[in-house]
Amino acid sequence: MAVVGCASTGGNSAADPADFPKGLDSIEMIVPFSAGGSTDTVARLVAPRLEASFGVPVQVINKPEGNGQTGLQEIANSRADGSVIGSANLPSIFTTYLDPNTDVDYDRDSFAPAGGVTTFGSVLVVRTDSGIKDLDDLTEKATAAPTKINMGAGAVDDLLPVTALEKATGAEYNLIPFAGGSADKLTALLGGKVDLIVAAPSAVEANVETGELHIVANLGTERGTSFPDVPTATEQGYDIVQDTTNGFVLPAGTPDAIVQAYSGALSDVDEDPEFADAVEALGFDANFVSATEFGKSWDARANAAEPIIENGGS
């Protein structure tokens, strides 16, 4: 059971929720990732736009400790008055508490979704010299030599697309574990230590452009802005979809009037052409998801992922 507290914010306290943000001197935006990464960059693009909407300074605070668990815990423990909002990506926010190897004091009930602002589909990537052009090629090679194709698998998040890939193709891969994000997996792929990785488009863009790497499929619902010529797995006839949504959450118990105020402000952010251009340069699509729809997606995806994560992808 999650333990949710109420961290003190001193005199920085909102008045009547209907008057939000009246009574606040500032808003803290907690990012449970390191400064300089893509999630942090998106948060720093959103922060000044929220500041403009609310007329209150928004301070971005990075809390990457514990693979982001420290930051998520701080969000959950904050006062539910709109003075603290946090960055939260699907699926990574729910994999942190569903993973049986983690010990955290938060869960789905610890948060109130505020909305999403960007999406991207993960991509399946091989070295160009592998000769693998598409999912049919990959499936043919993998089924001919079960568990002989080495796939670099990073965080628990990777279990979801890997399991979907194996289920859709009937092939088995030899999973090589890597801690953290795409960087170590990418190095291993370029060095020939693994044959295939799942990665964010922005992580592999430079090496695709140089011709070193080739994208086999986009695992998103739609083709991405970074590689519009790369077909989705669905287009290639395989039922594999792995979208990542970059969104924001508030502590559980935040009044609905405040949640909706944030959701409306995030909608305005996505309508800003300069924001859309900036996130597209990162390989993301500006795509607003309301607080309600963000919550529904979270619940559905977490329910589907729970048995996969509990069984280690088997």
PDB file of N, CA and C in Angstrom, residues 217-309:
ATOM      1  N   ALA A 217      11.530  -0.924 -37.683  1.00  0.00           N
ATOM      2  CA  ALA A 217      10.119  -0.560 -37.543  1.00  0.00           C
ATOM      3  C   ALA A 217       9.945   0.486 -36.466  1.00  0.00           C
ATOM      4  N   ASN A 218       8.933   1.308 -36.645  1.00  0.00           N
ATOM      5  CA  ASN A 218       8.475   2.209 -35.595  1.00  0.00           C
ATOM      6  C   ASN A 218       7.379   1.472 -34.842  1.00  0.00           C
ATOM      7  N   LEU A 219       7.495   1.396 -33.524  1.00  0.00           N
ATOM      8  CA  LEU A 219       6.531   0.651 -32.727  1.00  0.00           C
ATOM      9  C   LEU A 219       5.375   1.509 -32.226  1.00  0.00           C
ATOM     10  N   GLY A 220       5.304   2.733 -32.703  1.00  0.00           N
ATOM     11  CA  GLY A 220       4.234   3.628 -32.282  1.00  0.00           C
ATOM     12  C   GLY A 220       2.942   3.384 -33.035  1.00  0.00           C
ATOM     13  N   THR A 221       1.906   4.082 -32.598  1.00  0.00           N
ATOM     14  CA  THR A 221       0.613   4.001 -33.270  1.00  0.00           C
ATOM     15  C   THR A 221       0.706   4.581 -34.676  1.00  0.00           C
ATOM     16  N   GLU A 222       1.504   5.630 -34.808  1.00  0.00           N
ATOM     17  CA  GLU A 222       1.686   6.289 -36.104  1.00  0.00           C
ATOM     18  C   GLU A 222       3.170   6.483 -36.388  1.00  0.00           C
ATOM     19  N   ARG A 223       3.497   6.745 -37.638  1.00  0.00           N
ATOM     20  CA  ARG A 223       4.873   7.053 -37.999  1.00  0.00           C
ATOM     21  C   ARG A 223       5.319   8.315 -37.277  1.00  0.00           C
ATOM     22  N   GLY A 224       6.611   8.375 -36.944  1.00  0.00           N
ATOM     23  CA  GLY A 224       7.119   9.510 -36.200  1.00  0.00           C
ATOM     24  C   GLY A 224       7.630  10.622 -37.087  1.00  0.00           C
ATOM     25  N   THR A 225       7.758  11.803 -36.499  1.00  0.00           N
ATOM     26  CA  THR A 225       8.249  12.950 -37.254  1.00  0.00           C
ATOM     27  C   THR A 225       9.721  12.828 -37.602  1.00  0.00           C
ATOM     28  N   SER A 226      10.499  12.117 -36.772  1.00  0.00           N
ATOM     29  CA  SER A 226      11.932  11.991 -37.030  1.00  0.00           C
ATOM     30  C   SER A 226      12.219  11.138 -38.261  1.00  0.00           C
ATOM     31  N   PHE A 227      11.441  10.069 -38.403  1.00  0.00           N
ATOM     32  CA  PHE A 227      11.649   9.132 -39.509  1.00  0.00           C
ATOM     33  C   PHE A 227      10.307   8.819 -40.168  1.00  0.00           C
ATOM     34  N   PRO A 228       9.765   9.785 -40.916  1.00  0.00           N
ATOM     35  CA  PRO A 228       8.432   9.600 -41.496  1.00  0.00           C
ATOM     36  C   PRO A 228       8.354   8.503 -42.548  1.00  0.00           C
ATOM     37  N   ASP A 229       9.512   8.077 -43.073  1.00  0.00           N
ATOM     38  CA  ASP A 229       9.511   7.025 -44.097  1.00  0.00           C
ATOM     39  C   ASP A 229       9.567   5.624 -43.501  1.00  0.00           C
ATOM     40  N   VAL A 230       9.767   5.542 -42.180  1.00  0.00           N
ATOM     41  CA  VAL A 230       9.839   4.228 -41.526  1.00  0.00           C
ATOM     42  C   VAL A 230       8.427   3.773 -41.166  1.00  0.00           C
ATOM     43  N   PRO A 231       7.976   2.638 -41.699  1.00  0.00           N
ATOM     44  CA  PRO A 231       6.622   2.165 -41.399  1.00  0.00           C
ATOM     45  C   PRO A 231       6.506   1.623 -39.978  1.00  0.00           C
ATOM     46  N   THR A 232       5.305   1.691 -39.448  1.00  0.00           N
ATOM     47  CA  THR A 232       5.046   1.124 -38.134  1.00  0.00           C
ATOM     48  C   THR A 232       5.016  -0.403 -38.235  1.00  0.00           C
ATOM     49  N   ALA A 233       5.122  -1.044 -37.080  1.00  0.00           N
ATOM     50  CA  ALA A 233       5.005  -2.501 -37.051  1.00  0.00           C
ATOM     51  C   ALA A 233       3.624  -2.929 -37.540  1.00  0.00           C
ATOM     52  N   THR A 234       2.609  -2.149 -37.164  1.00  0.00           N
ATOM     53  CA  THR A 234       1.246  -2.464 -37.589  1.00  0.00           C
ATOM     54  C   THR A 234       1.121  -2.415 -39.107  1.00  0.00           C
ATOM     55  N   GLU A 235       1.730  -1.405 -39.718  1.00  0.00           N
ATOM     56  CA  GLU A 235       1.709  -1.312 -41.175  1.00  0.00           C
ATOM     57  C   GLU A 235       2.385  -2.508 -41.837  1.00  0.00           C
ATOM     58  N   GLN A 236       3.348  -3.088 -41.128  1.00  0.00           N
ATOM     59  CA  GLN A 236       4.059  -4.247 -41.659  1.00  0.00           C
ATOM     60  C   GLN A 236       3.349  -5.569 -41.339  1.00  0.00           C
ATOM     61  N   GLY A 237       2.200  -5.476 -40.674  1.00  0.00           N
ATOM     62  CA  GLY A 237       1.404  -6.664 -40.407  1.00  0.00           C
ATOM     63  C   GLY A 237       1.632  -7.318 -39.068  1.00  0.00           C
ATOM     64  N   TYR A 238       2.264  -6.582 -38.138  1.00  0.00           N
ATOM     65  CA  TYR A 238       2.556  -7.139 -36.817  1.00  0.00           C
ATOM     66  C   TYR A 238       1.878  -6.295 -35.730  1.00  0.00           C
ATOM     67  N   ASP A 239       1.214  -6.961 -34.804  1.00  0.00           N
ATOM     68  CA  ASP A 239       0.454  -6.274 -33.754  1.00  0.00           C
ATOM     69  C   ASP A 239       1.390  -5.892 -32.609  1.00  0.00           C
ATOM     70  N   ILE A 240       2.152  -4.835 -32.807  1.00  0.00           N
ATOM     71  CA  ILE A 240       3.090  -4.339 -31.805  1.00  0.00           C
ATOM     72  C   ILE A 240       2.934  -2.823 -31.738  1.00  0.00           C
ATOM     73  N   VAL A 241       2.553  -2.301 -30.589  1.00  0.00           N
ATOM     74  CA  VAL A 241       2.423  -0.857 -30.412  1.00  0.00           C
ATOM     75  C   VAL A 241       3.038  -0.475 -29.072  1.00  0.00           C
ATOM     76  N   GLN A 242       4.008   0.424 -29.100  1.00  0.00           N
ATOM     77  CA  GLN A 242       4.650   0.887 -27.869  1.00  0.00           C
ATOM     78  C   GLN A 242       4.863   2.389 -27.969  1.00  0.00           C
ATOM     79  N   ASP A 243       3.840   3.144 -27.595  1.00  0.00           N
ATOM     80  CA  ASP A 243       3.947   4.595 -27.552  1.00  0.00           C
ATOM     81  C   ASP A 243       4.468   5.036 -26.191  1.00  0.00           C
ATOM     82  N   THR A 244       5.257   6.078 -26.183  1.00  0.00           N
ATOM     83  CA  THR A 244       5.654   6.736 -24.938  1.00  0.00           C
ATOM     84  C   THR A 244       4.983   8.106 -24.899  1.00  0.00           C
ATOM     85  N   THR A 245       4.324   8.392 -23.805  1.00  0.00           N
ATOM     86  CA  THR A 245       3.660   9.686 -23.621  1.00  0.00           C
ATOM     87  C   THR A 245       4.366  10.455 -22.521  1.00  0.00           C
ATOM     88  N   ASN A 246       4.776  11.664 -22.836  1.00  0.00           N
ATOM     89  CA  ASN A 246       5.384  12.540 -21.840  1.00  0.00           C
ATOM     90  C   ASN A 246       4.289  13.423 -21.259  1.00  0.00           C
ATOM     91  N   GLY A 247       4.030  13.223 -19.969  1.00  0.00           N
ATOM     92  CA  GLY A 247       2.945  13.972 -19.353  1.00  0.00           C
ATOM     93  C   GLY A 247       3.307  14.509 -17.986  1.00  0.00           C
ATOM     94  N   PHE A 248       2.293  14.915 -17.262  1.00  0.00           N
ATOM     95  CA  PHE A 248       2.490  15.539 -15.952  1.00  0.00           C
ATOM     96  C   PHE A 248       1.446  15.024 -14.972  1.00  0.00           C
ATOM     97  N   VAL A 249       1.862  14.934 -13.715  1.00  0.00           N
ATOM     98  CA  VAL A 249       0.966  14.460 -12.665  1.00  0.00           C
ATOM     99  C   VAL A 249       1.012  15.405 -11.471  1.00  0.00           C
ATOM    100  N   LEU A 250      -0.044  15.327 -10.671  1.00  0.00           N
ATOM    101  CA  LEU A 250      -0.164  16.076  -9.426  1.00  0.00           C
ATOM    102  C   LEU A 250      -0.330  15.063  -8.293  1.00  0.00           C
ATOM    103  N   PRO A 251      -0.124  15.482  -7.055  1.00  0.00           N
ATOM    104  CA  PRO A 251      -0.361  14.557  -5.942  1.00  0.00           C
ATOM    105  C   PRO A 251      -1.822  14.133  -5.872  1.00  0.00           C
ATOM    106  N   ALA A 252      -2.063  12.907  -5.444  1.00  0.00           N
ATOM    107  CA  ALA A 252      -3.432  12.447  -5.255  1.00  0.00           C
ATOM    108  C   ALA A 252      -4.167  13.372  -4.295  1.00  0.00           C
ATOM    109  N   GLY A 253      -5.434  13.568  -4.554  1.00  0.00           N
ATOM    110  CA  GLY A 253      -6.234  14.445  -3.706  1.00  0.00           C
ATOM    111  C   GLY A 253      -6.285  15.880  -4.180  1.00  0.00           C
ATOM    112  N   THR A 254      -5.546  16.194  -5.251  1.00  0.00           N
ATOM    113  CA  THR A 254      -5.612  17.546  -5.803  1.00  0.00           C
ATOM    114  C   THR A 254      -7.036  17.809  -6.302  1.00  0.00           C
ATOM    115  N   PRO A 255      -7.663  18.913  -5.891  1.00  0.00           N
ATOM    116  CA  PRO A 255      -9.036  19.202  -6.316  1.00  0.00           C
ATOM    117  C   PRO A 255      -9.178  19.221  -7.830  1.00  0.00           C
ATOM    118  N   ASP A 256     -10.311  18.746  -8.308  1.00  0.00           N
ATOM    119  CA  ASP A 256     -10.525  18.635  -9.749  1.00  0.00           C
ATOM    120  C   ASP A 256     -10.404  19.986 -10.452  1.00  0.00           C
ATOM    121  N   ALA A 257     -10.791  21.055  -9.783  1.00  0.00           N
ATOM    122  CA  ALA A 257     -10.690  22.374 -10.407  1.00  0.00           C
ATOM    123  C   ALA A 257      -9.240  22.712 -10.744  1.00  0.00           C
ATOM    124  N   ILE A 258      -8.319  22.301  -9.888  1.00  0.00           N
ATOM    125  CA  ILE A 258      -6.901  22.551 -10.130  1.00  0.00           C
ATOM    126  C   ILE A 258      -6.382  21.617 -11.220  1.00  0.00           C
ATOM    127  N   VAL A 259      -6.803  20.345 -11.165  1.00  0.00           N
ATOM    128  CA  VAL A 259      -6.409  19.389 -12.204  1.00  0.00           C
ATOM    129  C   VAL A 259      -6.835  19.905 -13.573  1.00  0.00           C
ATOM    130  N   GLN A 260      -8.061  20.370 -13.666  1.00  0.00           N
ATOM    131  CA  GLN A 260      -8.563  20.840 -14.959  1.00  0.00           C
ATOM    132  C   GLN A 260      -7.879  22.135 -15.396  1.00  0.00           C
ATOM    133  N   ALA A 261      -7.485  22.955 -14.425  1.00  0.00           N
ATOM    134  CA  ALA A 261      -6.747  24.174 -14.770  1.00  0.00           C
ATOM    135  C   ALA A 261      -5.416  23.806 -15.420  1.00  0.00           C
ATOM    136  N   TYR A 262      -4.732  22.816 -14.851  1.00  0.00           N
ATOM    137  CA  TYR A 262      -3.480  22.358 -15.441  1.00  0.00           C
ATOM    138  C   TYR A 262      -3.715  21.697 -16.802  1.00  0.00           C
ATOM    139  N   SER A 263      -4.741  20.882 -16.898  1.00  0.00           N
ATOM    140  CA  SER A 263      -5.029  20.206 -18.154  1.00  0.00           C
ATOM    141  C   SER A 263      -5.291  21.216 -19.269  1.00  0.00           C
ATOM    142  N   GLY A 264      -6.051  22.255 -18.939  1.00  0.00           N
ATOM    143  CA  GLY A 264      -6.313  23.298 -19.932  1.00  0.00           C
ATOM    144  C   GLY A 264      -5.059  24.050 -20.322  1.00  0.00           C
ATOM    145  N   ALA A 265      -4.201  24.321 -19.338  1.00  0.00           N
ATOM    146  CA  ALA A 265      -2.953  25.027 -19.635  1.00  0.00           C
ATOM    147  C   ALA A 265      -2.028  24.175 -20.497  1.00  0.00           C
ATOM    148  N   LEU A 266      -2.001  22.862 -20.249  1.00  0.00           N
ATOM    149  CA  LEU A 266      -1.171  21.969 -21.065  1.00  0.00           C
ATOM    150  C   LEU A 266      -1.706  21.880 -22.492  1.00  0.00           C
ATOM    151  N   SER A 267      -3.022  21.952 -22.640  1.00  0.00           N
ATOM    152  CA  SER A 267      -3.611  21.995 -23.977  1.00  0.00           C
ATOM    153  C   SER A 267      -3.140  23.241 -24.737  1.00  0.00           C
ATOM    154  N   ASP A 268      -3.099  24.362 -24.025  1.00  0.00           N
ATOM    155  CA  ASP A 268      -2.608  25.599 -24.644  1.00  0.00           C
ATOM    156  C   ASP A 268      -1.139  25.485 -25.040  1.00  0.00           C
ATOM    157  N   VAL A 269      -0.358  24.785 -24.218  1.00  0.00           N
ATOM    158  CA  VAL A 269       1.058  24.572 -24.542  1.00  0.00           C
ATOM    159  C   VAL A 269       1.189  23.868 -25.888  1.00  0.00           C
ATOM    160  N   ASP A 270       0.413  22.813 -26.079  1.00  0.00           N
ATOM    161  CA  ASP A 270       0.512  22.029 -27.309  1.00  0.00           C
ATOM    162  C   ASP A 270       0.035  22.799 -28.535  1.00  0.00           C
ATOM    163  N   GLU A 271      -0.780  23.807 -28.318  1.00  0.00           N
ATOM    164  CA  GLU A 271      -1.261  24.598 -29.452  1.00  0.00           C
ATOM    165  C   GLU A 271      -0.260  25.663 -29.879  1.00  0.00           C
ATOM    166  N   ASP A 272       0.809  25.815 -29.120  1.00  0.00           N
ATOM    167  CA  ASP A 272       1.841  26.798 -29.439  1.00  0.00           C
ATOM    168  C   ASP A 272       2.743  26.234 -30.546  1.00  0.00           C
ATOM    169  N   PRO A 273       2.781  26.836 -31.732  1.00  0.00           N
ATOM    170  CA  PRO A 273       3.592  26.309 -32.837  1.00  0.00           C
ATOM    171  C   PRO A 273       5.077  26.220 -32.496  1.00  0.00           C
ATOM    172  N   GLU A 274       5.565  27.144 -31.699  1.00  0.00           N
ATOM    173  CA  GLU A 274       6.980  27.098 -31.325  1.00  0.00           C
ATOM    174  C   GLU A 274       7.278  25.895 -30.447  1.00  0.00           C
ATOM    175  N   PHE A 275       6.342  25.527 -29.582  1.00  0.00           N
ATOM    176  CA  PHE A 275       6.520  24.328 -28.765  1.00  0.00           C
ATOM    177  C   PHE A 275       6.524  23.097 -29.656  1.00  0.00           C
ATOM    178  N   ALA A 276       5.592  23.040 -30.588  1.00  0.00           N
ATOM    179  CA  ALA A 276       5.520  21.882 -31.491  1.00  0.00           C
ATOM    180  C   ALA A 276       6.814  21.722 -32.275  1.00  0.00           C
ATOM    181  N   ASP A 277       7.347  22.821 -32.779  1.00  0.00           N
ATOM    182  CA  ASP A 277       8.600  22.761 -33.538  1.00  0.00           C
ATOM    183  C   ASP A 277       9.751  22.293 -32.652  1.00  0.00           C
ATOM    184  N   ALA A 278       9.774  22.781 -31.426  1.00  0.00           N
ATOM    185  CA  ALA A 278      10.871  22.443 -30.510  1.00  0.00           C
ATOM    186  C   ALA A 278      10.866  20.963 -30.149  1.00  0.00           C
ATOM    187  N   VAL A 279       9.692  20.398 -29.870  1.00  0.00           N
ATOM    188  CA  VAL A 279       9.648  18.984 -29.491  1.00  0.00           C
ATOM    189  C   VAL A 279       9.841  18.078 -30.703  1.00  0.00           C
ATOM    190  N   GLU A 280       9.431  18.540 -31.876  1.00  0.00           N
ATOM    191  CA  GLU A 280       9.674  17.741 -33.074  1.00  0.00           C
ATOM    192  C   GLU A 280      11.167  17.619 -33.352  1.00  0.00           C
ATOM    193  N   ALA A 281      11.917  18.652 -32.997  1.00  0.00           N
ATOM    194  CA  ALA A 281      13.369  18.589 -33.151  1.00  0.00           C
ATOM    195  C   ALA A 281      13.981  17.543 -32.224  1.00  0.00           C
ATOM    196  N   LEU A 282      13.261  17.186 -31.162  1.00  0.00           N
ATOM    197  CA  LEU A 282      13.708  16.145 -30.228  1.00  0.00           C
ATOM    198  C   LEU A 282      13.239  14.763 -30.653  1.00  0.00           C
ATOM    199  N   GLY A 283      12.456  14.712 -31.724  1.00  0.00           N
ATOM    200  CA  GLY A 283      11.924  13.435 -32.180  1.00  0.00           C
ATOM    201  C   GLY A 283      10.557  13.091 -31.618  1.00  0.00           C
ATOM    202  N   PHE A 284       9.892  14.070 -31.006  1.00  0.00           N
ATOM    203  CA  PHE A 284       8.578  13.851 -30.412  1.00  0.00           C
ATOM    204  C   PHE A 284       7.502  14.521 -31.260  1.00  0.00           C
ATOM    205  N   ASP A 285       6.273  14.056 -31.085  1.00  0.00           N
ATOM    206  CA  ASP A 285       5.119  14.702 -31.685  1.00  0.00           C
ATOM    207  C   ASP A 285       4.364  15.455 -30.603  1.00  0.00           C
ATOM    208  N   ALA A 286       4.063  16.722 -30.841  1.00  0.00           N
ATOM    209  CA  ALA A 286       3.219  17.471 -29.916  1.00  0.00           C
ATOM    210  C   ALA A 286       1.814  16.889 -30.011  1.00  0.00           C
ATOM    211  N   ASN A 287       1.342  16.329 -28.917  1.00  0.00           N
ATOM    212  CA  ASN A 287       0.065  15.610 -28.939  1.00  0.00           C
ATOM    213  C   ASN A 287      -0.578  15.720 -27.567  1.00  0.00           C
ATOM    214  N   PHE A 288      -1.546  16.608 -27.426  1.00  0.00           N
ATOM    215  CA  PHE A 288      -2.176  16.817 -26.132  1.00  0.00           C
ATOM    216  C   PHE A 288      -3.070  15.646 -25.760  1.00  0.00           C
ATOM    217  N   VAL A 289      -2.944  15.213 -24.505  1.00  0.00           N
ATOM    218  CA  VAL A 289      -3.811  14.181 -23.929  1.00  0.00           C
ATOM    219  C   VAL A 289      -4.412  14.777 -22.663  1.00  0.00           C
ATOM    220  N   SER A 290      -5.718  14.829 -22.574  1.00  0.00           N
ATOM    221  CA  SER A 290      -6.367  15.440 -21.415  1.00  0.00           C
ATOM    222  C   SER A 290      -6.075  14.652 -20.149  1.00  0.00           C
ATOM    223  N   ALA A 291      -6.330  15.281 -19.012  1.00  0.00           N
ATOM    224  CA  ALA A 291      -6.117  14.612 -17.725  1.00  0.00           C
ATOM    225  C   ALA A 291      -6.903  13.307 -17.651  1.00  0.00           C
ATOM    226  N   THR A 292      -8.148  13.349 -18.105  1.00  0.00           N
ATOM    227  CA  THR A 292      -8.996  12.158 -18.055  1.00  0.00           C
ATOM    228  C   THR A 292      -8.452  11.053 -18.944  1.00  0.00           C
ATOM    229  N   GLU A 293      -8.089  11.395 -20.178  1.00  0.00           N
ATOM    230  CA  GLU A 293      -7.594  10.388 -21.115  1.00  0.00           C
ATOM    231  C   GLU A 293      -6.217   9.869 -20.706  1.00  0.00           C
ATOM    232  N   PHE A 294      -5.390  10.735 -20.125  1.00  0.00           N
ATOM    233  CA  PHE A 294      -4.084  10.306 -19.632  1.00  0.00           C
ATOM    234  C   PHE A 294      -4.278   9.244 -18.547  1.00  0.00           C
ATOM    235  N   GLY A 295      -5.225   9.485 -17.651  1.00  0.00           N
ATOM    236  CA  GLY A 295      -5.502   8.534 -16.594  1.00  0.00           C
ATOM    237  C   GLY A 295      -6.033   7.211 -17.123  1.00  0.00           C
ATOM    238  N   LYS A 296      -6.929   7.271 -18.106  1.00  0.00           N
ATOM    239  CA  LYS A 296      -7.477   6.046 -18.690  1.00  0.00           C
ATOM    240  C   LYS A 296      -6.380   5.234 -19.385  1.00  0.00           C
ATOM    241  N   SER A 297      -5.522   5.916 -20.120  1.00  0.00           N
ATOM    242  CA  SER A 297      -4.425   5.230 -20.794  1.00  0.00           C
ATOM    243  C   SER A 297      -3.486   4.591 -19.781  1.00  0.00           C
ATOM    244  N   TRP A 298      -3.172   5.333 -18.733  1.00  0.00           N
ATOM    245  CA  TRP A 298      -2.309   4.829 -17.658  1.00  0.00           C
ATOM    246  C   TRP A 298      -2.880   3.537 -17.085  1.00  0.00           C
ATOM    247  N   ASP A 299      -4.169   3.556 -16.728  1.00  0.00           N
ATOM    248  CA  ASP A 299      -4.795   2.391 -16.113  1.00  0.00           C
ATOM    249  C   ASP A 299      -4.781   1.184 -17.058  1.00  0.00           C
ATOM    250  N   ALA A 300      -5.158   1.414 -18.303  1.00  0.00           N
ATOM    251  CA  ALA A 300      -5.232   0.309 -19.260  1.00  0.00           C
ATOM    252  C   ALA A 300      -3.849  -0.293 -19.524  1.00  0.00           C
ATOM    253  N   ARG A 301      -2.876   0.570 -19.707  1.00  0.00           N
ATOM    254  CA  ARG A 301      -1.534   0.075 -20.028  1.00  0.00           C
ATOM    255  C   ARG A 301      -0.884  -0.602 -18.825  1.00  0.00           C
ATOM    256  N   ALA A 302      -1.100  -0.064 -17.638  1.00  0.00           N
ATOM    257  CA  ALA A 302      -0.538  -0.683 -16.440  1.00  0.00           C
ATOM    258  C   ALA A 302      -1.160  -2.052 -16.190  1.00  0.00           C
ATOM    259  N   ASN A 303      -2.472  -2.165 -16.398  1.00  0.00           N
ATOM    260  CA  ASN A 303      -3.135  -3.452 -16.203  1.00  0.00           C
ATOM    261  C   ASN A 303      -2.605  -4.498 -17.177  1.00  0.00           C
ATOM    262  N   ALA A 304      -2.357  -4.076 -18.424  1.00  0.00           N
ATOM    263  CA  ALA A 304      -1.823  -5.011 -19.417  1.00  0.00           C
ATOM    264  C   ALA A 304      -0.371  -5.372 -19.131  1.00  0.00           C
ATOM    265  N   ALA A 305       0.383  -4.416 -18.567  1.00  0.00           N
ATOM    266  CA  ALA A 305       1.795  -4.638 -18.333  1.00  0.00           C
ATOM    267  C   ALA A 305       2.086  -5.430 -17.073  1.00  0.00           C
ATOM    268  N   GLU A 306       1.195  -5.367 -16.087  1.00  0.00           N
ATOM    269  CA  GLU A 306       1.484  -5.963 -14.783  1.00  0.00           C
ATOM    270  C   GLU A 306       1.888  -7.436 -14.851  1.00  0.00           C
ATOM    271  N   PRO A 307       1.139  -8.314 -15.543  1.00  0.00           N
ATOM    272  CA  PRO A 307       1.570  -9.715 -15.587  1.00  0.00           C
ATOM    273  C   PRO A 307       2.880  -9.926 -16.333  1.00  0.00           C
ATOM    274  N   ILE A 308       3.134  -9.082 -17.325  1.00  0.00           N
ATOM    275  CA  ILE A 308       4.382  -9.192 -18.087  1.00  0.00           C
ATOM    276  C   ILE A 308       5.569  -8.866 -17.181  1.00  0.00           C
ATOM    277  N   ILE A 309       5.438  -7.779 -16.430  1.00  0.00           N
ATOM    278  CA  ILE A 309       6.519  -7.345 -15.556  1.00  0.00           C
ATOM    279  C   ILE A 309       6.716  -8.336 -14.404  1.00  0.00           C
TER     280      ILE A 309
END
